GROMACS .gro file of C-alpha atoms in nm:
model
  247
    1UNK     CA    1  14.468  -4.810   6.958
    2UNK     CA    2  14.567  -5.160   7.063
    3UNK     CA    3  14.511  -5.234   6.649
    4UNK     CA    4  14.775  -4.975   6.585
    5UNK     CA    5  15.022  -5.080   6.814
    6UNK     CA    6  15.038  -5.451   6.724
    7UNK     CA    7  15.060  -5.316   6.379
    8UNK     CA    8  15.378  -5.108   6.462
    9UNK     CA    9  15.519  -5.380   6.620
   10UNK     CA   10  15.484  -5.650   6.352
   11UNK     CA   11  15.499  -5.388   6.043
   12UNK     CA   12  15.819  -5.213   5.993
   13UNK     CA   13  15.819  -4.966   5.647
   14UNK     CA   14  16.206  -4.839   5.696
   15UNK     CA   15  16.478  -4.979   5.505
   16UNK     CA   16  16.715  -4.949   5.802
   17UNK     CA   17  16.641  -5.186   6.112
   18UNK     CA   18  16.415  -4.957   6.380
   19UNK     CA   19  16.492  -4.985   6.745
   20UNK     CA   20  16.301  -5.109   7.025
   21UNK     CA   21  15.959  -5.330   7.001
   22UNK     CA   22  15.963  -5.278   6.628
   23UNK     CA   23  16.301  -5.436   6.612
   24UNK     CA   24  16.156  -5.752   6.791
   25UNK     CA   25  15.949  -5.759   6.571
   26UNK     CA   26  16.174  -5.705   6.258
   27UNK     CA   27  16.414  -6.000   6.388
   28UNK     CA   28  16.068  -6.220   6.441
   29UNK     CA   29  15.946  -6.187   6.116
   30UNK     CA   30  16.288  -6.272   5.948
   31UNK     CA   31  16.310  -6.582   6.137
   32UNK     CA   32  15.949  -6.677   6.040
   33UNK     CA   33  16.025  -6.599   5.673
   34UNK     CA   34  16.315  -6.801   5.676
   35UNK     CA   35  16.231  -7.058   5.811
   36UNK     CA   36  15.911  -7.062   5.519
   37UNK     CA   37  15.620  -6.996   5.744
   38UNK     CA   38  15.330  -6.764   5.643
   39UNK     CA   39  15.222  -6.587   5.967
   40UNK     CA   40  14.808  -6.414   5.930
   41UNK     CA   41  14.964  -6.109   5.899
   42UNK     CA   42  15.112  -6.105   5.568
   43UNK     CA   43  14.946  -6.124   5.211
   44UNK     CA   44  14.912  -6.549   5.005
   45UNK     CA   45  15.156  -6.672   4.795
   46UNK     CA   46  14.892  -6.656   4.519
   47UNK     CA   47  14.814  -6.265   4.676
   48UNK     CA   48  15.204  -6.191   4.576
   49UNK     CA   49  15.226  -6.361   4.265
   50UNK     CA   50  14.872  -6.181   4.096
   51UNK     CA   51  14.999  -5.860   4.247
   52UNK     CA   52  15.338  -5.848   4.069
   53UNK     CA   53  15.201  -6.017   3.763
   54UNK     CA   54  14.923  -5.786   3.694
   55UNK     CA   55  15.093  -5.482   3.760
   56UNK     CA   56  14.995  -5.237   3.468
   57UNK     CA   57  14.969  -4.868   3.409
   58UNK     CA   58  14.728  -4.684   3.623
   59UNK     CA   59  14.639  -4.992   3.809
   60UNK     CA   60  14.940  -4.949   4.113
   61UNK     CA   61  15.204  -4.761   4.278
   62UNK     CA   62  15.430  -5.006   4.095
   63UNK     CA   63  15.377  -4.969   3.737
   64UNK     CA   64  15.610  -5.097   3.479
   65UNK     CA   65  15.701  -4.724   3.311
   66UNK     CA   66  15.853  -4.641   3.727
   67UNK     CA   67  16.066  -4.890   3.699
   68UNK     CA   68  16.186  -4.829   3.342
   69UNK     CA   69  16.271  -4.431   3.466
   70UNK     CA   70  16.417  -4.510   3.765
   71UNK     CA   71  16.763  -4.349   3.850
   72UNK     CA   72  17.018  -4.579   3.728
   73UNK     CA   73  17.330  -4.492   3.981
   74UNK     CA   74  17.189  -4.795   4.132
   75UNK     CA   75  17.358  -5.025   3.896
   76UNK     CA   76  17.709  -4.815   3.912
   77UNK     CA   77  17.718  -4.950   4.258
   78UNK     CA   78  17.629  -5.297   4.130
   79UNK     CA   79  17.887  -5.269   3.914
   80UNK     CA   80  18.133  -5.169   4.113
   81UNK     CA   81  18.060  -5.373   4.434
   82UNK     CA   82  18.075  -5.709   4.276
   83UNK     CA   83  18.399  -5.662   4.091
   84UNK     CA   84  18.625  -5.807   4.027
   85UNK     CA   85  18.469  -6.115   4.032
   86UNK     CA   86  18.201  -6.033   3.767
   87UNK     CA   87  18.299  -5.846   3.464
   88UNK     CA   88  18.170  -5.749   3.141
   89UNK     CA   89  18.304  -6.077   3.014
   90UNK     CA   90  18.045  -6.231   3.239
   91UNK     CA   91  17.695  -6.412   3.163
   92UNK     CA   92  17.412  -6.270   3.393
   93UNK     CA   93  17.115  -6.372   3.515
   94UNK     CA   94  16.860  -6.138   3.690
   95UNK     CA   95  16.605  -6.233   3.887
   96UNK     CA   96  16.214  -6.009   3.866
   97UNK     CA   97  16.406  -5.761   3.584
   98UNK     CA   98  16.070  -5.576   3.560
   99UNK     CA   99  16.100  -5.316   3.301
  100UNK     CA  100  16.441  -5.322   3.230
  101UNK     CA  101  16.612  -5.072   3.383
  102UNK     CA  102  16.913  -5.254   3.575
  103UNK     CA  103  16.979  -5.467   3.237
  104UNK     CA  104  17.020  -5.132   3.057
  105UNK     CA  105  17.217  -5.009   3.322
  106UNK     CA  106  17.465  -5.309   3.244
  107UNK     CA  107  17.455  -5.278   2.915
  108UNK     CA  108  17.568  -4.926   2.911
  109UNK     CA  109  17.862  -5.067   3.082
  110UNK     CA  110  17.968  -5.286   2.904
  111UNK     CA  111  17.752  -5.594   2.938
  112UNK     CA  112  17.635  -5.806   2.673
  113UNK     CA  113  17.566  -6.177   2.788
  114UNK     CA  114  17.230  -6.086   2.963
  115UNK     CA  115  16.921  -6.285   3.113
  116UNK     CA  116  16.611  -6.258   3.303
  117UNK     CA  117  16.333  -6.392   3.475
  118UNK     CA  118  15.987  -6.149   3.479
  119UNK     CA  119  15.668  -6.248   3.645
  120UNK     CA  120  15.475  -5.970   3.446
  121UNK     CA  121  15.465  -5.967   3.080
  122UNK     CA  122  15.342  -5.597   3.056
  123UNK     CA  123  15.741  -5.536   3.221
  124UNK     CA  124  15.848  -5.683   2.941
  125UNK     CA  125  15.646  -5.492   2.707
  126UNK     CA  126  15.742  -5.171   2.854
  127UNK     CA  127  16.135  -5.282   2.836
  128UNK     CA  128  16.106  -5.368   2.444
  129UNK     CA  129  15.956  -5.032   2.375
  130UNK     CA  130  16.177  -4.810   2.588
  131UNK     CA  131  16.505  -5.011   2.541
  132UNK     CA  132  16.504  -5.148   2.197
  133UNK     CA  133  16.901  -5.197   2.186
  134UNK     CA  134  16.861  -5.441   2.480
  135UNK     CA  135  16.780  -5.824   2.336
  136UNK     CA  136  16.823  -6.046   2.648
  137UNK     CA  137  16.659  -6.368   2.712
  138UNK     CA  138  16.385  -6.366   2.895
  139UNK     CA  139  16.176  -6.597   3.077
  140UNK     CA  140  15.820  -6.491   3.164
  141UNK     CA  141  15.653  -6.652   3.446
  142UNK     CA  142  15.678  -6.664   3.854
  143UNK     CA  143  16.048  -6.738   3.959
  144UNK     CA  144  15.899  -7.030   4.182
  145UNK     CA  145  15.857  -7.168   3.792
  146UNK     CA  146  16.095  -7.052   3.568
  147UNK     CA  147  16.409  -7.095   3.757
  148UNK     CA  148  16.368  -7.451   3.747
  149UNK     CA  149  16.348  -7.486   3.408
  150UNK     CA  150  16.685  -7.341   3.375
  151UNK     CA  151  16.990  -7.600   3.372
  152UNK     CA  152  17.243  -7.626   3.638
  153UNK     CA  153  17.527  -7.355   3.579
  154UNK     CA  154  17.373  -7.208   3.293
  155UNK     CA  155  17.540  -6.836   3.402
  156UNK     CA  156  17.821  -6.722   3.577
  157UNK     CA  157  17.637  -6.504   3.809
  158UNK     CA  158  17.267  -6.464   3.904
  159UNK     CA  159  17.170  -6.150   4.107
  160UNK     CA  160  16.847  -5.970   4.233
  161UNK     CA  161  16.772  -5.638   4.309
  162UNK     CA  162  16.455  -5.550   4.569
  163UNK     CA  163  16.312  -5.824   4.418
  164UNK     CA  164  16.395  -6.140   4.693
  165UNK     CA  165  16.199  -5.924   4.948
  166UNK     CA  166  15.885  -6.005   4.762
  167UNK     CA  167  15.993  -6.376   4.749
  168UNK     CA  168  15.693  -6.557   4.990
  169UNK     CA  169  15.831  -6.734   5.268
  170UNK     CA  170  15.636  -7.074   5.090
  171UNK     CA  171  15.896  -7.014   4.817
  172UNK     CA  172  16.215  -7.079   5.022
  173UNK     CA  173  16.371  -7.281   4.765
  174UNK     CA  174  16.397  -7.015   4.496
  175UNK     CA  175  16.739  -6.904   4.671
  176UNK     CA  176  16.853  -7.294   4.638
  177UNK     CA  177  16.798  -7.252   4.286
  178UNK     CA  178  16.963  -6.937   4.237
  179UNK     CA  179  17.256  -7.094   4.416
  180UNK     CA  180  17.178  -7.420   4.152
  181UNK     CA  181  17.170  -7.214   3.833
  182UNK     CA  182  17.512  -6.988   3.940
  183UNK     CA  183  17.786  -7.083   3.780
  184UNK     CA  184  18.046  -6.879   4.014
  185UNK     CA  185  17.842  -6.607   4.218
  186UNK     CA  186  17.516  -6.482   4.339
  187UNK     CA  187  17.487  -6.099   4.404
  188UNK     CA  188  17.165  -5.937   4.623
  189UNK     CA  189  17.078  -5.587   4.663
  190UNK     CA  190  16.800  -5.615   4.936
  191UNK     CA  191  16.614  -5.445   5.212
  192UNK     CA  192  16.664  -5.739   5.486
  193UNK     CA  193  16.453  -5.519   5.742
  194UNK     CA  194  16.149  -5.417   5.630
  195UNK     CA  195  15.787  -5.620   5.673
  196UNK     CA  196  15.484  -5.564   5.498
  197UNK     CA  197  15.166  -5.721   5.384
  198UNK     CA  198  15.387  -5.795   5.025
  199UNK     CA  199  15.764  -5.720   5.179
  200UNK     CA  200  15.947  -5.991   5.406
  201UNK     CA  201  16.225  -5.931   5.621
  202UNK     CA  202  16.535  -6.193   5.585
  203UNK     CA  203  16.899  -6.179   5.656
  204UNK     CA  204  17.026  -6.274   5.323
  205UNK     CA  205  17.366  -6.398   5.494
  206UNK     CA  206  17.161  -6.664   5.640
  207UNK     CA  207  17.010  -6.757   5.371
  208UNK     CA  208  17.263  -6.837   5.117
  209UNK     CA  209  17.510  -6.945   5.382
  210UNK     CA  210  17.266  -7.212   5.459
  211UNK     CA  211  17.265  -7.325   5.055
  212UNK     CA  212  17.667  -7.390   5.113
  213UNK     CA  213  17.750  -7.035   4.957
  214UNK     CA  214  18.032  -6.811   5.082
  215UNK     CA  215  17.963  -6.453   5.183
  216UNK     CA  216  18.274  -6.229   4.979
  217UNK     CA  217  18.152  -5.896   5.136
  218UNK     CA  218  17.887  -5.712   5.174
  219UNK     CA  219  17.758  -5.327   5.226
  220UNK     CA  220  17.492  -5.118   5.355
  221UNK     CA  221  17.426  -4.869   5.145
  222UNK     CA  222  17.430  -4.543   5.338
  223UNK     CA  223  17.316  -4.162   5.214
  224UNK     CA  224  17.649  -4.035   5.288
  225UNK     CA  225  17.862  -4.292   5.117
  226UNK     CA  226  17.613  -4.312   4.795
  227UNK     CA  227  17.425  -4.028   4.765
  228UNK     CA  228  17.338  -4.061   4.394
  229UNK     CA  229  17.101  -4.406   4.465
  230UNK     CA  230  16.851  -4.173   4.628
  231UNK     CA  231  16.639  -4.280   4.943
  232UNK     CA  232  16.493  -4.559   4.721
  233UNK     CA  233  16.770  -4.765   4.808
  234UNK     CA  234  16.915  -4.643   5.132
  235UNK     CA  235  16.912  -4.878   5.390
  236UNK     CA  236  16.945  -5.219   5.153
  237UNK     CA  237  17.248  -5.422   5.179
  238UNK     CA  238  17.468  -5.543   4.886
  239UNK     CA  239  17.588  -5.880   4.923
  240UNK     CA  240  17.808  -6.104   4.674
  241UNK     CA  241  17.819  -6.478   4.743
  242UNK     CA  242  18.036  -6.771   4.556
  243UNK     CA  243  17.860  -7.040   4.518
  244UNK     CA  244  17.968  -7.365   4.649
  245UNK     CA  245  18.164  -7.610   4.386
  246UNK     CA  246  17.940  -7.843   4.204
  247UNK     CA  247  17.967  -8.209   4.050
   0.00000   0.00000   0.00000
């Protein structure tokens, strides 16, 4: 019983912050994360990293062909939310791209100059063979590896999409470089409350107004304002940041 409450407490599954000793918690854990420090309670960097990498079919919850059928309304919003700043005209970056599904969401509306970075190379597969029109670059490896390899400014905007909550709180520096690579902006679409063995809470204001970044707007994405996203993404918050001015 005691097991279950302490679990409560420091797990929290919802997408929208929970109220009373759960919220405690919630707020603890993103302070923790932030901050980079692994409490016992949540899974190894190397855990994370094998988990996402050797995700195939039949093998998890999270297999590459339910991420290249998800509903796509998703990236409407994206679309929507971080214009006028970011336009068609734009080069993007995308952080954990998986299967494809948000890049052919862009590239239905209009975007060509696409990029991303994918830890597991069966994503990638899956992307080729169920969106052959899309030819973006892509980088395979963990982001803690690949986005420093990229040069400083290489794209005008670098966004993520439920992937930063699987970021381990060792890897605090990947949101530096995301702010490094960025040309002009860096867009999230996050869950900042939920905490699981995989999923870290963080207040994604923090975080990139701590790399120098300005916060443009943001938005909690609500069932009765965007019903089409579905319960998937209810609960996250989109949030578009200019990076700070460089050299």
């Amino acid at each position: 019983m005691m097991r279950r409450l302490a679990a409560r407490a420091i797990y929290n599954p919802d997408l929208f912050p929970p109220r009373g000793p759960r919220r405690l918690g919630m707020l603890g854990n993103q302070r923790l994360f932030e901050r980079g420090i692994t409490p016992p309670w949540v899974w190894s960097a190397t855990k994370c990293q094998e988990y996402w990498a050797t995700a195939t079919e039949g093998t998890t919850n999270n297999e590459p062909s339910s991420y290249a059928t998800k509903n796509r309304a998703i990236v409407g919003v994206l679309k929507d939310f971080w214009q006028p700043e970011v336009t068609p005209e734009s080069s993007v970056l995308e952080v954990g791209c998986n299967a494809g599904a948000n890049l052919k969401g862009l590239h239905d509306h209009g975007y060509r100059d696409l990029a991303a970075l994918e830890i597991n190379p069966s994503a990638i597969d899956e992307m080729r063979r169920g969106f052959p029109e899309l030819d973006p670059t892509v980088t395979i490896g963990p982001v803690e590896q690949t986005l420093p390899t990229l040069a400083d400014d290489s794209v005008d905007v670098v966004f993520s999409m439920a992937v930063l909550l699987h970021i381990h709180p060792s890897s605090v520096q990947v949101f530096q470089e995301m702010v490094r690579v960025a040309r002009r902006y860096v867009c999230v679409i996050e869950a900042e409350s939920s905490t699981l063995p995989y999923i870290f809470a963080r207040n994604y204001q923090r975080i990139f107004e701590q790399a120098a970044c300005t916060q443009l707007r943001s938005k909690v994405l609500t069932e009765a304002e965007f019903p089409a996203v579905g319960r998937d993404y209810w609960g996250y918050t989109a949030r578009l940041f200019s990076v700070p001015a460089k050299g």
